[in-house]
Amino acid sequence: MAHIGMDLNRFILEEERKHPNATGSLSLALTAVETATKIIASHVGKAGLANVLGRAGGVNVQGEEVQKLDVLSNEIMIQHLSDSGQFYALASEELEEPIFPENGKDGRYVIAFDPLDGSSNIDVNVSIGTIFSIHKKITGTVEDFLQEGYKQVAAGYVLYGSSTMLVYSTGNGVNGFTLDPSVGLFLLSHPDIKIPERGKIYSLNEGNYLKWDEKLKQYINALKEKGSSSRYIGSMVADVHRTLIKGGFFAYPADEKNKNGKLRLLYEVAPMSFLVEHADGKATTGKEDTLKIKPESLHQRVPIFLGSKANIEEILSSLN
Ligand code: P6P
């Protein structure tokens, strides 16, 4: 039975035991994500020192090149996911095409990830995150990444914030683990997360207001009249995490300049939609459920509204 303080590895194994036919492959896959993100967390924690030790992309006092954190995070993810042998293919926000790891030939899964989303916020010490989405390997081609979001085997994020948190779901509830750096373990801190039915916080970049369609402008103005609170961090993982815990909604809508919005379907919108819906929330493009979209390309963008069910249903009736 899951209890506060249980470590992630034991939680993953106990979840595996609930499935008699489980081979242990997904458990190994998830622990590879865990290891990679712990290492990323360590580098993120020292990011501010890059200036002292040599700017990222520059040279440190030892004369070594200081890598940009998003490039380094991508390499760390690729190394540990490949070493696990559980992934037939990897797709990254940082790579145009997927990678097929040498020892992944027997891998049962494919994984799409954004190794360090919101990395432009590193310089100002704003929370950033890793987002991942795992699907079953079917054909052993790029097509395996183009499955509808509801078919995800697992999805989650790691938020490098005031504390480092890993939040994930395999479709059976959403659970949050906080890293205890003194022992290097993710410990269960937020069991069975459920998003509030309705929330007072709305989160989207109002700098794009003049480019929105009229119905969206009217809806946001109505929220202001009702005295709703606006919170926008500009880092998806942080904005979605707050929405998951406190309710309300996060959005990156389409606008006259970005007809499909800004966020990527495979490794931002689909995994976050999976988590929100399995926490009893709702996710939509404004026209269709994001988890039902059949992707057409690896880096495809879609508009997104996600959050408390009542808030999203209100948005849908206002926009359509
Ligand atoms: P804007 C960060 O660059 C990111 O990809 C997401 O993490 C975030 O939600 C969004 O873009 C912010 O975009 O246009 O509001 O700065």
mmCIF file of C-alpha atoms and ligand atoms in Angstrom:
data_model
loop_
_atom_site.group_PDB
_atom_site.id
_atom_site.type_symbol
_atom_site.label_atom_id
_atom_site.label_comp_id
_atom_site.label_asym_id
_atom_site.label_seq_id
_atom_site.Cartn_x
_atom_site.Cartn_y
_atom_site.Cartn_z
ATOM 1 C CA MET A 1 0.000 0.000 0.000
ATOM 2 C CA ALA A 2 1.477 3.365 -1.058
ATOM 3 C CA HIS A 3 2.241 5.670 1.851
ATOM 4 C CA ILE A 4 3.814 9.120 2.220
ATOM 5 C CA GLY A 5 7.597 8.785 2.201
ATOM 6 C CA MET A 6 7.666 5.584 0.123
ATOM 7 C CA ASP A 7 10.561 5.728 -2.322
ATOM 8 C CA LEU A 8 9.861 5.792 -6.045
ATOM 9 C CA ASN A 9 11.634 2.529 -6.855
ATOM 10 C CA ARG A 10 9.532 0.572 -4.351
ATOM 11 C CA PHE A 11 6.391 2.338 -5.605
ATOM 12 C CA ILE A 12 7.221 1.354 -9.204
ATOM 13 C CA LEU A 13 7.827 -2.289 -8.187
ATOM 14 C CA GLU A 14 4.603 -2.423 -6.174
ATOM 15 C CA GLU A 15 2.717 -1.036 -9.173
ATOM 16 C CA GLU A 16 4.350 -3.714 -11.345
ATOM 17 C CA ARG A 17 3.159 -6.459 -8.961
ATOM 18 C CA LYS A 18 -0.438 -5.370 -9.608
ATOM 19 C CA HIS A 19 -0.002 -6.614 -13.218
ATOM 20 C CA PRO A 20 0.675 -10.401 -13.202
ATOM 21 C CA ASN A 21 1.754 -10.342 -16.856
ATOM 22 C CA ALA A 22 4.220 -7.497 -16.326
ATOM 23 C CA THR A 23 7.721 -8.294 -17.586
ATOM 24 C CA GLY A 24 9.396 -5.550 -15.534
ATOM 25 C CA SER A 25 10.300 -3.642 -18.707
ATOM 26 C CA LEU A 26 8.210 -0.561 -17.854
ATOM 27 C CA SER A 27 9.694 -0.537 -14.348
ATOM 28 C CA LEU A 28 13.198 -0.480 -15.825
ATOM 29 C CA ALA A 29 12.098 2.214 -18.285
ATOM 30 C CA LEU A 30 10.752 4.446 -15.504
ATOM 31 C CA THR A 31 13.814 3.985 -13.310
ATOM 32 C CA ALA A 32 16.003 5.056 -16.242
ATOM 33 C CA VAL A 33 13.993 8.299 -16.427
ATOM 34 C CA GLU A 34 14.383 8.650 -12.665
ATOM 35 C CA THR A 35 18.169 8.285 -12.780
ATOM 36 C CA ALA A 36 18.596 10.674 -15.711
ATOM 37 C CA THR A 37 16.463 13.378 -14.100
ATOM 38 C CA LYS A 38 18.278 13.103 -10.753
ATOM 39 C CA ILE A 39 21.520 13.838 -12.593
ATOM 40 C CA ILE A 40 19.897 16.710 -14.501
ATOM 41 C CA ALA A 41 18.613 18.084 -11.171
ATOM 42 C CA SER A 42 22.174 18.128 -9.874
ATOM 43 C CA HIS A 43 23.372 20.185 -12.870
ATOM 44 C CA VAL A 44 20.359 22.518 -12.763
ATOM 45 C CA GLY A 45 21.135 23.203 -9.094
ATOM 46 C CA LYS A 46 24.612 24.414 -10.073
ATOM 47 C CA ALA A 47 23.486 26.324 -13.188
ATOM 48 C CA GLY A 48 23.918 29.664 -11.456
ATOM 49 C CA LEU A 49 27.566 28.800 -10.875
ATOM 50 C CA ALA A 50 28.173 28.488 -14.622
ATOM 51 C CA ASN A 51 28.810 32.229 -14.583
ATOM 52 C CA VAL A 52 31.428 31.759 -11.879
ATOM 53 C CA LEU A 53 32.879 28.606 -13.436
ATOM 54 C CA GLY A 54 32.584 29.906 -16.994
ATOM 55 C CA ARG A 55 29.383 30.762 -18.848
ATOM 56 C CA ALA A 56 27.308 27.957 -20.291
ATOM 57 C CA GLY A 57 28.613 27.591 -23.812
ATOM 58 C CA GLY A 58 31.913 29.104 -22.619
ATOM 59 C CA VAL A 59 34.978 27.715 -20.801
ATOM 60 C CA ASN A 60 35.311 27.168 -17.018
ATOM 61 C CA VAL A 61 38.302 27.847 -14.796
ATOM 62 C CA GLN A 62 39.627 24.366 -15.553
ATOM 63 C CA GLY A 63 39.531 25.265 -19.228
ATOM 64 C CA GLU A 64 36.652 22.804 -19.853
ATOM 65 C CA GLU A 65 33.775 23.803 -22.103
ATOM 66 C CA VAL A 66 30.651 24.576 -20.019
ATOM 67 C CA GLN A 67 27.796 23.005 -21.957
ATOM 68 C CA LYS A 68 24.445 24.693 -22.326
ATOM 69 C CA LEU A 69 22.145 22.988 -19.823
ATOM 70 C CA ASP A 70 19.499 21.941 -22.357
ATOM 71 C CA VAL A 71 22.160 20.292 -24.556
ATOM 72 C CA LEU A 72 23.691 18.559 -21.507
ATOM 73 C CA SER A 73 20.254 17.452 -20.267
ATOM 74 C CA ASN A 74 19.499 15.987 -23.677
ATOM 75 C CA GLU A 75 22.746 14.009 -23.629
ATOM 76 C CA ILE A 76 22.034 12.728 -20.104
ATOM 77 C CA MET A 77 18.542 11.566 -21.116
ATOM 78 C CA ILE A 78 19.848 9.862 -24.259
ATOM 79 C CA GLN A 79 22.635 8.103 -22.356
ATOM 80 C CA HIS A 80 20.461 6.667 -19.562
ATOM 81 C CA LEU A 81 17.411 5.843 -21.693
ATOM 82 C CA SER A 82 19.669 4.095 -24.235
ATOM 83 C CA ASP A 83 21.612 2.207 -21.531
ATOM 84 C CA SER A 84 18.337 0.874 -20.076
ATOM 85 C CA GLY A 85 17.736 -1.250 -23.219
ATOM 86 C CA GLN A 86 13.970 -0.684 -22.767
ATOM 87 C CA PHE A 87 13.476 1.873 -25.542
ATOM 88 C CA TYR A 88 13.480 0.934 -29.204
ATOM 89 C CA ALA A 89 13.566 4.627 -30.143
ATOM 90 C CA LEU A 90 13.984 8.039 -28.524
ATOM 91 C CA ALA A 91 12.550 11.352 -29.807
ATOM 92 C CA SER A 92 13.706 14.637 -28.289
ATOM 93 C CA GLU A 93 12.715 18.289 -28.600
ATOM 94 C CA GLU A 94 16.422 18.865 -29.216
ATOM 95 C CA LEU A 95 16.697 16.429 -32.156
ATOM 96 C CA GLU A 96 15.141 16.692 -35.623
ATOM 97 C CA GLU A 97 14.919 12.894 -36.001
ATOM 98 C CA PRO A 98 14.545 9.969 -33.544
ATOM 99 C CA ILE A 99 17.470 7.915 -32.252
ATOM 100 C CA PHE A 100 17.382 4.076 -32.379
ATOM 101 C CA PRO A 101 19.751 2.961 -29.548
ATOM 102 C CA GLU A 102 22.136 0.099 -30.411
ATOM 103 C CA ASN A 103 21.025 -1.968 -27.403
ATOM 104 C CA GLY A 104 17.351 -1.026 -27.751
ATOM 105 C CA LYS A 105 16.571 -3.627 -30.428
ATOM 106 C CA ASP A 106 14.503 -5.640 -27.932
ATOM 107 C CA GLY A 107 12.984 -2.505 -26.425
ATOM 108 C CA ARG A 108 9.211 -2.688 -25.952
ATOM 109 C CA TYR A 109 8.703 1.082 -25.774
ATOM 110 C CA VAL A 110 9.438 4.382 -27.488
ATOM 111 C CA ILE A 111 9.848 7.634 -25.541
ATOM 112 C CA ALA A 112 9.440 11.275 -26.566
ATOM 113 C CA PHE A 113 10.821 13.925 -24.231
ATOM 114 C CA ASP A 114 11.665 17.563 -23.753
ATOM 115 C CA PRO A 115 14.897 17.296 -21.756
ATOM 116 C CA LEU A 116 14.735 20.788 -20.298
ATOM 117 C CA ASP A 117 11.540 22.676 -21.076
ATOM 118 C CA GLY A 118 11.589 26.391 -20.334
ATOM 119 C CA SER A 119 15.385 26.445 -20.473
ATOM 120 C CA SER A 120 15.329 30.165 -21.374
ATOM 121 C CA ASN A 121 14.382 30.683 -17.699
ATOM 122 C CA ILE A 122 17.616 29.160 -16.373
ATOM 123 C CA ASP A 123 19.430 32.517 -16.382
ATOM 124 C CA VAL A 124 16.812 34.054 -14.090
ATOM 125 C CA ASN A 125 16.509 31.039 -11.768
ATOM 126 C CA VAL A 126 12.894 30.296 -12.673
ATOM 127 C CA SER A 127 11.671 26.688 -12.329
ATOM 128 C CA ILE A 128 12.175 24.500 -15.404
ATOM 129 C CA GLY A 129 11.385 20.872 -16.155
ATOM 130 C CA THR A 130 11.781 17.615 -18.049
ATOM 131 C CA ILE A 131 8.669 16.165 -19.720
ATOM 132 C CA PHE A 132 8.363 12.569 -21.008
ATOM 133 C CA SER A 133 5.837 10.447 -22.869
ATOM 134 C CA ILE A 134 6.114 6.652 -23.291
ATOM 135 C CA HIS A 135 4.263 4.623 -25.956
ATOM 136 C CA LYS A 136 4.394 0.944 -26.887
ATOM 137 C CA LYS A 137 6.715 0.017 -29.752
ATOM 138 C CA ILE A 138 4.538 -1.339 -32.586
ATOM 139 C CA THR A 139 6.175 -1.073 -36.016
ATOM 140 C CA GLY A 140 9.700 -0.079 -34.991
ATOM 141 C CA THR A 141 9.443 3.063 -37.119
ATOM 142 C CA VAL A 142 8.781 6.754 -36.517
ATOM 143 C CA GLU A 143 5.074 5.877 -36.738
ATOM 144 C CA ASP A 144 5.281 4.523 -33.171
ATOM 145 C CA PHE A 145 5.618 8.118 -31.937
ATOM 146 C CA LEU A 146 2.493 9.168 -33.847
ATOM 147 C CA GLN A 147 -0.010 7.382 -31.616
ATOM 148 C CA GLU A 148 -2.919 9.198 -29.994
ATOM 149 C CA GLY A 149 -2.158 10.557 -26.525
ATOM 150 C CA TYR A 150 -4.738 8.361 -24.794
ATOM 151 C CA LYS A 151 -2.583 5.355 -25.772
ATOM 152 C CA GLN A 152 0.397 6.534 -23.734
ATOM 153 C CA VAL A 153 1.733 3.788 -21.472
ATOM 154 C CA ALA A 154 3.170 6.390 -19.085
ATOM 155 C CA ALA A 155 3.751 10.137 -18.991
ATOM 156 C CA GLY A 156 5.205 12.564 -16.506
ATOM 157 C CA TYR A 157 7.430 15.486 -15.698
ATOM 158 C CA VAL A 158 10.220 16.454 -13.336
ATOM 159 C CA LEU A 159 9.990 20.010 -11.983
ATOM 160 C CA TYR A 160 13.314 21.562 -10.966
ATOM 161 C CA GLY A 161 11.909 24.173 -8.611
ATOM 162 C CA SER A 162 12.181 25.120 -4.924
ATOM 163 C CA SER A 163 12.302 21.337 -4.610
ATOM 164 C CA THR A 164 12.688 18.722 -7.346
ATOM 165 C CA MET A 165 9.468 16.792 -7.954
ATOM 166 C CA LEU A 166 8.697 13.879 -10.259
ATOM 167 C CA VAL A 167 4.997 13.533 -11.148
ATOM 168 C CA TYR A 168 3.857 10.647 -13.364
ATOM 169 C CA SER A 169 1.000 8.374 -14.315
ATOM 170 C CA THR A 170 0.693 4.984 -16.000
ATOM 171 C CA GLY A 171 -3.039 5.560 -16.398
ATOM 172 C CA ASN A 172 -3.887 4.445 -12.875
ATOM 173 C CA GLY A 173 -3.858 7.723 -10.956
ATOM 174 C CA VAL A 174 -1.232 10.468 -10.719
ATOM 175 C CA ASN A 175 1.456 10.456 -8.037
ATOM 176 C CA GLY A 176 4.079 13.043 -7.036
ATOM 177 C CA PHE A 177 7.496 12.334 -5.541
ATOM 178 C CA THR A 178 9.840 14.885 -3.973
ATOM 179 C CA LEU A 179 13.603 14.411 -4.204
ATOM 180 C CA ASP A 180 15.354 14.196 -0.839
ATOM 181 C CA PRO A 181 18.841 15.304 -1.912
ATOM 182 C CA SER A 182 20.376 14.078 1.352
ATOM 183 C CA VAL A 183 19.670 10.452 0.363
ATOM 184 C CA GLY A 184 19.195 10.908 -3.393
ATOM 185 C CA LEU A 185 15.709 9.353 -3.356
ATOM 186 C CA PHE A 186 12.386 10.505 -4.797
ATOM 187 C CA LEU A 187 9.917 10.006 -1.920
ATOM 188 C CA LEU A 188 6.106 9.901 -2.301
ATOM 189 C CA SER A 189 4.850 13.324 -1.202
ATOM 190 C CA HIS A 190 1.649 13.789 -3.273
ATOM 191 C CA PRO A 191 -0.241 10.458 -3.509
ATOM 192 C CA ASP A 192 -3.171 10.133 -5.909
ATOM 193 C CA ILE A 193 -3.257 13.787 -7.077
ATOM 194 C CA LYS A 194 -6.731 15.021 -8.089
ATOM 195 C CA ILE A 195 -7.119 18.465 -9.645
ATOM 196 C CA PRO A 196 -9.813 20.633 -7.933
ATOM 197 C CA GLU A 197 -13.151 20.532 -9.807
ATOM 198 C CA ARG A 198 -12.884 24.311 -10.360
ATOM 199 C CA GLY A 199 -10.173 26.924 -9.710
ATOM 200 C CA LYS A 200 -9.817 30.727 -9.659
ATOM 201 C CA ILE A 201 -6.403 30.904 -11.362
ATOM 202 C CA TYR A 202 -5.996 31.387 -15.095
ATOM 203 C CA SER A 203 -2.576 31.064 -16.717
ATOM 204 C CA LEU A 204 -1.699 32.196 -20.234
ATOM 205 C CA ASN A 205 0.556 34.804 -21.825
ATOM 206 C CA GLU A 206 -1.584 37.942 -22.055
ATOM 207 C CA GLY A 207 1.152 39.568 -24.106
ATOM 208 C CA ASN A 208 -0.521 37.744 -27.005
ATOM 209 C CA TYR A 209 -3.946 39.281 -26.196
ATOM 210 C CA LEU A 210 -4.183 41.425 -29.342
ATOM 211 C CA LYS A 211 -3.546 38.346 -31.524
ATOM 212 C CA TRP A 212 -6.289 36.190 -29.916
ATOM 213 C CA ASP A 213 -9.684 35.654 -31.497
ATOM 214 C CA GLU A 214 -12.503 37.853 -30.199
ATOM 215 C CA LYS A 215 -14.302 35.114 -28.205
ATOM 216 C CA LEU A 216 -11.138 34.362 -26.229
ATOM 217 C CA LYS A 217 -10.583 38.053 -25.512
ATOM 218 C CA GLN A 218 -14.160 38.341 -24.241
ATOM 219 C CA TYR A 219 -13.762 35.253 -22.059
ATOM 220 C CA ILE A 220 -10.531 36.482 -20.446
ATOM 221 C CA ASN A 221 -12.081 39.928 -19.866
ATOM 222 C CA ALA A 222 -15.046 38.232 -18.162
ATOM 223 C CA LEU A 223 -12.620 36.394 -15.854
ATOM 224 C CA LYS A 224 -11.062 39.713 -14.872
ATOM 225 C CA GLU A 225 -14.487 41.140 -14.092
ATOM 226 C CA LYS A 226 -15.123 38.102 -11.839
ATOM 227 C CA GLY A 227 -11.855 38.822 -10.026
ATOM 228 C CA SER A 228 -10.020 35.668 -11.120
ATOM 229 C CA SER A 229 -6.282 35.530 -10.385
ATOM 230 C CA SER A 230 -3.724 35.493 -13.184
ATOM 231 C CA ARG A 231 -0.507 33.515 -12.708
ATOM 232 C CA TYR A 232 1.944 32.945 -15.573
ATOM 233 C CA ILE A 233 5.493 31.682 -15.039
ATOM 234 C CA GLY A 234 6.313 31.093 -18.694
ATOM 235 C CA SER A 235 7.638 27.605 -17.943
ATOM 236 C CA MET A 236 5.051 24.978 -18.903
ATOM 237 C CA VAL A 237 6.043 22.410 -16.262
ATOM 238 C CA ALA A 238 5.750 25.004 -13.469
ATOM 239 C CA ASP A 239 2.448 26.416 -14.765
ATOM 240 C CA VAL A 240 0.922 22.964 -15.249
ATOM 241 C CA HIS A 241 2.139 21.733 -11.846
ATOM 242 C CA ARG A 242 0.506 24.706 -10.094
ATOM 243 C CA THR A 243 -2.689 24.096 -12.072
ATOM 244 C CA LEU A 244 -2.693 20.403 -11.107
ATOM 245 C CA ILE A 245 -2.360 21.270 -7.408
ATOM 246 C CA LYS A 246 -4.454 24.458 -7.131
ATOM 247 C CA GLY A 247 -6.897 24.112 -10.045
ATOM 248 C CA GLY A 248 -7.987 26.646 -12.668
ATOM 249 C CA PHE A 249 -6.476 26.373 -16.146
ATOM 250 C CA PHE A 250 -3.290 26.820 -18.166
ATOM 251 C CA ALA A 251 -3.442 27.642 -21.868
ATOM 252 C CA TYR A 252 -1.311 28.337 -24.866
ATOM 253 C CA PRO A 253 -3.982 29.199 -27.451
ATOM 254 C CA ALA A 254 -3.647 29.609 -31.189
ATOM 255 C CA ASP A 255 -3.385 33.230 -32.317
ATOM 256 C CA GLU A 256 -3.216 35.075 -35.636
ATOM 257 C CA LYS A 257 0.588 34.620 -35.706
ATOM 258 C CA ASN A 258 0.780 31.026 -34.332
ATOM 259 C CA LYS A 259 -2.148 29.233 -35.982
ATOM 260 C CA ASN A 260 -1.337 26.049 -34.009
ATOM 261 C CA GLY A 261 -0.170 27.711 -30.822
ATOM 262 C CA LYS A 262 3.417 27.207 -29.637
ATOM 263 C CA LEU A 263 3.560 23.987 -27.614
ATOM 264 C CA ARG A 264 4.524 20.617 -29.096
ATOM 265 C CA LEU A 265 1.987 17.790 -29.121
ATOM 266 C CA LEU A 266 4.226 14.766 -28.588
ATOM 267 C CA TYR A 267 6.394 15.867 -25.650
ATOM 268 C CA GLU A 268 4.542 18.792 -24.069
ATOM 269 C CA VAL A 269 0.786 18.734 -24.730
ATOM 270 C CA ALA A 270 0.063 14.969 -24.846
ATOM 271 C CA PRO A 271 1.973 13.997 -21.648
ATOM 272 C CA MET A 272 0.584 16.969 -19.702
ATOM 273 C CA SER A 273 -2.942 16.244 -20.982
ATOM 274 C CA PHE A 274 -2.548 12.584 -19.913
ATOM 275 C CA LEU A 275 -1.620 13.652 -16.370
ATOM 276 C CA VAL A 276 -4.385 16.252 -16.060
ATOM 277 C CA GLU A 277 -7.083 13.880 -17.350
ATOM 278 C CA HIS A 278 -5.937 11.062 -15.043
ATOM 279 C CA ALA A 279 -6.152 13.589 -12.189
ATOM 280 C CA ASP A 280 -9.843 14.127 -13.152
ATOM 281 C CA GLY A 281 -9.180 17.305 -15.132
ATOM 282 C CA LYS A 282 -9.668 18.023 -18.856
ATOM 283 C CA ALA A 283 -7.461 18.980 -21.818
ATOM 284 C CA THR A 284 -8.560 20.394 -25.175
ATOM 285 C CA THR A 285 -7.276 22.368 -28.160
ATOM 286 C CA GLY A 286 -10.424 24.468 -27.815
ATOM 287 C CA LYS A 287 -12.022 22.309 -30.491
ATOM 288 C CA GLU A 288 -11.076 18.683 -29.713
ATOM 289 C CA ASP A 289 -9.682 16.538 -26.890
ATOM 290 C CA THR A 290 -5.899 16.692 -27.149
ATOM 291 C CA LEU A 291 -5.565 13.005 -26.199
ATOM 292 C CA LYS A 292 -7.614 11.970 -29.246
ATOM 293 C CA ILE A 293 -5.453 13.809 -31.806
ATOM 294 C CA LYS A 294 -3.662 11.501 -34.262
ATOM 295 C CA PRO A 295 -0.226 13.154 -34.567
ATOM 296 C CA GLU A 296 1.103 13.813 -38.082
ATOM 297 C CA SER A 297 4.700 14.769 -37.278
ATOM 298 C CA LEU A 298 7.216 14.580 -34.431
ATOM 299 C CA HIS A 299 7.390 18.300 -33.659
ATOM 300 C CA GLN A 300 3.801 19.225 -34.447
ATOM 301 C CA ARG A 301 2.341 22.143 -32.453
ATOM 302 C CA VAL A 302 -1.250 22.309 -31.145
ATOM 303 C CA PRO A 303 -3.205 24.836 -29.085
ATOM 304 C CA ILE A 304 -3.846 23.740 -25.489
ATOM 305 C CA PHE A 305 -6.294 24.542 -22.678
ATOM 306 C CA LEU A 306 -5.907 22.206 -19.679
ATOM 307 C CA GLY A 307 -7.016 22.215 -16.051
ATOM 308 C CA SER A 308 -10.061 21.835 -13.828
ATOM 309 C CA LYS A 309 -13.010 20.202 -15.575
ATOM 310 C CA ALA A 310 -15.470 23.015 -14.747
ATOM 311 C CA ASN A 311 -13.066 25.696 -16.024
ATOM 312 C CA ILE A 312 -12.350 23.877 -19.271
ATOM 313 C CA GLU A 313 -16.050 23.162 -19.922
ATOM 314 C CA GLU A 314 -16.743 26.882 -19.379
ATOM 315 C CA ILE A 315 -14.014 27.793 -21.871
ATOM 316 C CA LEU A 316 -15.358 25.341 -24.460
ATOM 317 C CA SER A 317 -18.867 26.785 -24.208
ATOM 318 C CA SER A 318 -17.450 30.322 -24.513
ATOM 319 C CA LEU A 319 -15.248 29.602 -27.526
ATOM 320 C CA ASN A 320 -17.682 27.473 -29.544
HETATM 321 P P1 P6P B 1 5.866 32.348 -24.106
HETATM 322 C C1 P6P B 1 9.133 27.753 -22.660
HETATM 323 O O1 P6P B 1 9.909 28.387 -23.671
HETATM 324 C C2 P6P B 1 7.896 27.168 -23.342
HETATM 325 O O2 P6P B 1 8.266 26.222 -24.288
HETATM 326 C C3 P6P B 1 6.980 26.561 -22.288
HETATM 327 O O3 P6P B 1 7.675 25.986 -21.238
HETATM 328 C C4 P6P B 1 6.143 27.749 -21.850
HETATM 329 O O4 P6P B 1 4.859 27.380 -21.403
HETATM 330 C C5 P6P B 1 6.050 28.587 -23.133
HETATM 331 O O5 P6P B 1 7.158 28.209 -23.958
HETATM 332 C C6 P6P B 1 6.152 30.066 -22.852
HETATM 333 O O6 P6P B 1 6.007 30.731 -24.092
HETATM 334 O O7 P6P B 1 5.575 32.667 -25.562
HETATM 335 O O8 P6P B 1 4.705 32.697 -23.201
HETATM 336 O O9 P6P B 1 7.175 32.877 -23.613
#
